[in-house]
mmCIF file of C-alpha atoms in Angstrom:
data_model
loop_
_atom_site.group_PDB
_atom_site.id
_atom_site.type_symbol
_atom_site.label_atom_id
_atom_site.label_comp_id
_atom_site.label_asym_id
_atom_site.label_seq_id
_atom_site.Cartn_x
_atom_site.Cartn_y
_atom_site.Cartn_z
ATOM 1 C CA UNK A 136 0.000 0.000 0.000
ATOM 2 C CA UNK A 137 0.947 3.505 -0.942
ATOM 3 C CA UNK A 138 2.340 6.015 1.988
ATOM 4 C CA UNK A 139 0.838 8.992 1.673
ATOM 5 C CA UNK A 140 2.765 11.943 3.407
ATOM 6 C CA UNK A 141 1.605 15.783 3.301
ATOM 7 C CA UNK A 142 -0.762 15.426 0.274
ATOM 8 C CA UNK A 143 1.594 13.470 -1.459
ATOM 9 C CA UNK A 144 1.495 9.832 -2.220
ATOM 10 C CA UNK A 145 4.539 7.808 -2.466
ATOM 11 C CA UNK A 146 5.105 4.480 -4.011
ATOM 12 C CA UNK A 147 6.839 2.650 -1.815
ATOM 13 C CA UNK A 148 5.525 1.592 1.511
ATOM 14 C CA UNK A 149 6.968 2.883 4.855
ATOM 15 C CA UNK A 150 10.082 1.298 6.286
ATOM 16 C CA UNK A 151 11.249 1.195 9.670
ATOM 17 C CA UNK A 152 14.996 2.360 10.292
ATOM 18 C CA UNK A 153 17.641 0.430 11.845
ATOM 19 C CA UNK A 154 19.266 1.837 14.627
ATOM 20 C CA UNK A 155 22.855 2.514 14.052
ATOM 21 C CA UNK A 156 25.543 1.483 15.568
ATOM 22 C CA UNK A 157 28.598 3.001 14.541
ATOM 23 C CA UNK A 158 30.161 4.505 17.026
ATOM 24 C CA UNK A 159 33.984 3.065 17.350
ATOM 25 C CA UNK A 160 35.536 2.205 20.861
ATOM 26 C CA UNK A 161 38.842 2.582 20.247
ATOM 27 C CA UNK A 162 40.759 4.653 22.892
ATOM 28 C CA UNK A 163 44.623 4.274 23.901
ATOM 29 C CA UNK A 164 46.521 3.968 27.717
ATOM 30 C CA UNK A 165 49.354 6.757 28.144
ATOM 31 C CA UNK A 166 51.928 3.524 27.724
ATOM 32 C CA UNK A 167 49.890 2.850 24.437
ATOM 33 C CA UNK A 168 50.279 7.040 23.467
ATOM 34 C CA UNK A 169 54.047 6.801 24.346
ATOM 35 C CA UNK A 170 55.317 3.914 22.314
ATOM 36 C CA UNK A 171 53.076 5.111 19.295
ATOM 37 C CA UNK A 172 55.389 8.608 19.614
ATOM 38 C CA UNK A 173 58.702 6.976 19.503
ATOM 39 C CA UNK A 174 57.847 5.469 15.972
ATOM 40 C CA UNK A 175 56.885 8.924 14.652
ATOM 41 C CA UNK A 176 59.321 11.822 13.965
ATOM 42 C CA UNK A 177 59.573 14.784 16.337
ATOM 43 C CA UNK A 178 57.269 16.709 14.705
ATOM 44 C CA UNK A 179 54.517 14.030 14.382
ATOM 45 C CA UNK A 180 55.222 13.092 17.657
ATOM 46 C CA UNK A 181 54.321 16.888 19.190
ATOM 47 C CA UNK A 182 51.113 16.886 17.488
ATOM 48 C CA UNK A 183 50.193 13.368 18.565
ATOM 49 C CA UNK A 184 50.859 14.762 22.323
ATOM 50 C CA UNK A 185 48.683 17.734 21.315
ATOM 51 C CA UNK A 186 45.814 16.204 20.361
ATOM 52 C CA UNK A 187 45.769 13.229 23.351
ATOM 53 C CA UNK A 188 46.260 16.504 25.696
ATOM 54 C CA UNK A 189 42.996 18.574 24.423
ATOM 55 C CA UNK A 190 41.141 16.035 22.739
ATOM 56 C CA UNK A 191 41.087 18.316 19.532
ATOM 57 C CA UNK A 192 40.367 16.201 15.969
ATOM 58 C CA UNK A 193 43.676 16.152 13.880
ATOM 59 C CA UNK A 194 42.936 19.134 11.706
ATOM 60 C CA UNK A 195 42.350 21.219 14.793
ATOM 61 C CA UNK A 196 45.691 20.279 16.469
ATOM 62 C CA UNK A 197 47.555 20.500 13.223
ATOM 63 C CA UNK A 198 46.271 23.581 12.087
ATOM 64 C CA UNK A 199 47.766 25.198 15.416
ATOM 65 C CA UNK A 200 48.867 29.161 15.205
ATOM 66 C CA UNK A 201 51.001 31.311 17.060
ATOM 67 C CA UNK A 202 48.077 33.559 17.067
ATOM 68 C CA UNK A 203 46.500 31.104 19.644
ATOM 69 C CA UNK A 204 48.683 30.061 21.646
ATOM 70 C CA UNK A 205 47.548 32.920 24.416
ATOM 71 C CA UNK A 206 49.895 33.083 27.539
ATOM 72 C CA UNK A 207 48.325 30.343 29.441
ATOM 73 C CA UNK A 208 46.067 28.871 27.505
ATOM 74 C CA UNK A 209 45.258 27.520 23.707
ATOM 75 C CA UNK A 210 42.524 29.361 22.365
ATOM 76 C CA UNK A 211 41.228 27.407 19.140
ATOM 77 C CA UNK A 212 39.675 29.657 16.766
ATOM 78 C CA UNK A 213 35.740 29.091 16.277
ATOM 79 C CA UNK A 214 36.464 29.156 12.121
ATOM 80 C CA UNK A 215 38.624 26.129 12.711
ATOM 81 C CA UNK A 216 35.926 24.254 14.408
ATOM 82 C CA UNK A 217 33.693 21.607 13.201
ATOM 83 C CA UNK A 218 31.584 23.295 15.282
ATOM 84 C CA UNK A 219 32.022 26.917 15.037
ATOM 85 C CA UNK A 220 32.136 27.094 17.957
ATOM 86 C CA UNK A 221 35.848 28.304 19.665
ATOM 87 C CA UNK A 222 37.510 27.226 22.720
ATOM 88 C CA UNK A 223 40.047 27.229 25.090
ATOM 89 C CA UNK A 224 42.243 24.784 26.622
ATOM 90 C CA UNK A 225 44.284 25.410 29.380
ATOM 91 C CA UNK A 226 48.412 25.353 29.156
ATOM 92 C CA UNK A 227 49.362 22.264 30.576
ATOM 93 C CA UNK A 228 52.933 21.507 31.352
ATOM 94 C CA UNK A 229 52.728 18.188 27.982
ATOM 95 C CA UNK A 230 51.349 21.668 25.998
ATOM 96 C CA UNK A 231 54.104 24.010 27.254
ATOM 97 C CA UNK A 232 56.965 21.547 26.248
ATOM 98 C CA UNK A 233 55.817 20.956 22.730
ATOM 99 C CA UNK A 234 55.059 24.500 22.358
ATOM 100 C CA UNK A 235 58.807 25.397 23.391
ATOM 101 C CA UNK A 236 60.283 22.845 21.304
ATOM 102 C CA UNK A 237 58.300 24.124 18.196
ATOM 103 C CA UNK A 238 58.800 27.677 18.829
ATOM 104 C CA UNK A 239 62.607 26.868 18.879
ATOM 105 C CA UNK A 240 62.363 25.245 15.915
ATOM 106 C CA UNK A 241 60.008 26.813 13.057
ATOM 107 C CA UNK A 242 59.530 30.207 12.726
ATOM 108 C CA UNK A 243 56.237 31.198 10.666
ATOM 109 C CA UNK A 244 52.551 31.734 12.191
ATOM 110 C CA UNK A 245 51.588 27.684 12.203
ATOM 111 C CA UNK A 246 53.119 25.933 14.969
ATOM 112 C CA UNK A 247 53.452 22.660 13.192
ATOM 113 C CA UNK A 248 54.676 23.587 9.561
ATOM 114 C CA UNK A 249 57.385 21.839 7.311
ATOM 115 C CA UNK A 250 59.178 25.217 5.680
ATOM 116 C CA UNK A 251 56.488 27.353 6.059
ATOM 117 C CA UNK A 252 54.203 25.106 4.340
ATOM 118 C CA UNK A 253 51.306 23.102 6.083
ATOM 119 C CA UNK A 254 52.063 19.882 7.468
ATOM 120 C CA UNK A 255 50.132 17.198 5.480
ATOM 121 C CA UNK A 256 48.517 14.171 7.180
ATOM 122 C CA UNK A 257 50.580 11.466 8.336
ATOM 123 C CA UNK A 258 48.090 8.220 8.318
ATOM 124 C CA UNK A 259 50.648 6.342 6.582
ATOM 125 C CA UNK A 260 53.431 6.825 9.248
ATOM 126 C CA UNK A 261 50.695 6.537 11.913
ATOM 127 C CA UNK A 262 49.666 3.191 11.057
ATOM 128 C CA UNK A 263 53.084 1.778 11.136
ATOM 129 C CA UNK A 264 53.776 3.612 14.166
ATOM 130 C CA UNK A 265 50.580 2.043 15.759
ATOM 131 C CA UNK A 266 51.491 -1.364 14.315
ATOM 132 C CA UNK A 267 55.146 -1.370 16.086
ATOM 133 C CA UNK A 268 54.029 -0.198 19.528
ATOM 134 C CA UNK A 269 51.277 -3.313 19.374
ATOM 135 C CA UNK A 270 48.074 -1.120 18.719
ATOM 136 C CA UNK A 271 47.512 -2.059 15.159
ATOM 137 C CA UNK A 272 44.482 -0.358 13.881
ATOM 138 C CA UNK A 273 44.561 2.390 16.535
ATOM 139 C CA UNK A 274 43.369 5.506 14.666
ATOM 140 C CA UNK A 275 44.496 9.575 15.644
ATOM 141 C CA UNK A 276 40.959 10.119 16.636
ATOM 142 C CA UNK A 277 40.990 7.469 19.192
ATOM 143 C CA UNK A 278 42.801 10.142 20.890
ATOM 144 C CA UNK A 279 39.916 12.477 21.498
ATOM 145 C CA UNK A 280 38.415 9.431 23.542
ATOM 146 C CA UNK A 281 41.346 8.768 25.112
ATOM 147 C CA UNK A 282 41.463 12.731 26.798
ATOM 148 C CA UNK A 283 37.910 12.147 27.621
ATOM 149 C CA UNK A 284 38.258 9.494 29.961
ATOM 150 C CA UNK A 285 41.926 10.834 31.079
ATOM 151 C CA UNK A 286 39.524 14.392 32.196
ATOM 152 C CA UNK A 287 37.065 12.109 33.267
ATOM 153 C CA UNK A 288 39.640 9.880 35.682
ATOM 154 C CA UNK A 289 40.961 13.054 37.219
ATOM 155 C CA UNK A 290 37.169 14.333 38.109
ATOM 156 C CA UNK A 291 36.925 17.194 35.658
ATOM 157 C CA UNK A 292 32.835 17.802 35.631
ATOM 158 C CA UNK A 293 31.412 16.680 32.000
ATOM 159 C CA UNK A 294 30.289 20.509 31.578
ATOM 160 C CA UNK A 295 33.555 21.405 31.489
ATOM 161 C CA UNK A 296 34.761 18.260 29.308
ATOM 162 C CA UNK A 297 32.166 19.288 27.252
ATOM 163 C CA UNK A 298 33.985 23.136 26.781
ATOM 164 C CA UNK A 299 37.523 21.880 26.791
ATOM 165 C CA UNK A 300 37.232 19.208 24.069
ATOM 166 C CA UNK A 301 34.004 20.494 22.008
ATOM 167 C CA UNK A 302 31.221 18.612 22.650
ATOM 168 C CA UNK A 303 28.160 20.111 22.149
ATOM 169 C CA UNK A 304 25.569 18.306 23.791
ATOM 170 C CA UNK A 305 25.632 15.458 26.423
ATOM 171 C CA UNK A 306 25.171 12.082 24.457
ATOM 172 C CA UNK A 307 28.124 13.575 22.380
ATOM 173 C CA UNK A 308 30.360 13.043 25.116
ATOM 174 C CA UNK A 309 28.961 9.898 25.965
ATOM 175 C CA UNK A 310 29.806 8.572 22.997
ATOM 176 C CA UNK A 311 33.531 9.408 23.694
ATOM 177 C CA UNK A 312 33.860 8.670 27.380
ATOM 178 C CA UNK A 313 34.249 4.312 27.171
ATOM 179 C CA UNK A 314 34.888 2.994 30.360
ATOM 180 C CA UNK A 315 37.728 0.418 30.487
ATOM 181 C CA UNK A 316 37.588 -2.858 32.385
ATOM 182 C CA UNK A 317 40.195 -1.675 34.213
ATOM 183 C CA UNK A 318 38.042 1.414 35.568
ATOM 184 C CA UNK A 319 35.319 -1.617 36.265
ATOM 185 C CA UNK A 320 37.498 -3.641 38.184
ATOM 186 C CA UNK A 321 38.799 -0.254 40.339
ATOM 187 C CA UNK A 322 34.740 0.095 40.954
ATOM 188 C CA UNK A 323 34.032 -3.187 41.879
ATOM 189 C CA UNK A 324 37.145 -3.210 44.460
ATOM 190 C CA UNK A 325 35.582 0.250 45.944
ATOM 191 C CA UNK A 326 32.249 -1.332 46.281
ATOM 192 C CA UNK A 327 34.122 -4.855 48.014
ATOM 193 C CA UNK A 328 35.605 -2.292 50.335
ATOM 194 C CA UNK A 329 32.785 -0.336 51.243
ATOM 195 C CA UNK A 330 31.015 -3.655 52.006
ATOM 196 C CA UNK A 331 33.334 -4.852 54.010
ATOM 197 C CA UNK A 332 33.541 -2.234 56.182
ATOM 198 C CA UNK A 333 29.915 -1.879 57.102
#
């Protein structure tokens, strides 16, 4: 039978959607983060430490200016945003160091440039980084989960998360913050303790 939607009649009947599914799990430990870097070069390695810092998407860390880098803190431009939307992160002492190293390096407005010119994408050197440290298939946006649950470890409120990393709405964030067994386990000793004690 025939849908018929706002005076219109359709051929086809209705359909029910599937829910998707698609949102990838993928996050990395700090060991994980740190044997990734050592197959990378310097440069690859800094932004790497960038974006598992702020949680930033790729583009967003490797697009970096002087122009915002602000004392202490990063303020990302809202232009550069998927969202529009700009932020600020604050300056960490991971941030500081990279930003030292890079301003003694390059000259130019981008922080991360090769001669001036835009860095280009490094997936291929990524994946064989990944591959050596043991975390084959590990992608650079497994990063921005990996800062979520990093700010949500160390208590940071999910409003704030939320600011920091560029999340606009709450099941957004949920999406990124995967709990790991080990953070189960921690829970379930907590609760064994608690219970004991009564």
């Amino acid at each position: 039978m025939a849908e018929r939607t706002m005076g219109f009649t359709h051929p086809w009947p209705a359909v029910a959607k599937l829910r998707e599914n698609n949102a990838r799990q993928g996050f990395l430990e700090p060991a994980d983060i740190a044997r990734i870097r050592k197959g990378l070069t310097p440069i690859q390695s800094d932004i790497v430490e960038v974006c598992a810092e702020t949680g930033w998407r790729r583009g967003e860390g490797m697009g970096l200016t002087w122009a915002e880098v602000d004392g202490d803190t990063i303020r990302l431009l809202p232009e550069r945003t998927k969202t529009r939307d700009g932020r600020m992160f604050p300056m960490t002492a991971p941030l500081r160091a990279v930003l030292e190293r890079r301003r003694a390096l390059q000259s130019g407005p981008l922080v991360f440039n090769h001669g001036g010119r835009p860095l280009r994408h490094f997936t291929e050197a990524w994946r064989r980084a990944c591959a050596a440290a043991g975390k084959p298939g590990a992608r650079i946006h497994d990063l921005r989960r990996s800062a979520a649950r990093r700010l949500e470890r160390s208590g940071v409120p999910r409003s704030v998360m939320m600011r920091l990393v560029g999340w606009r709405t709450e099941a957004m964030l949920t999406r990124y913050c995967i709990v790991a067994e080990s953070d189960l386990r921690v829970a379930l000793e907590r609760i064994q303790e608690v219970g004991q004690d009564a």
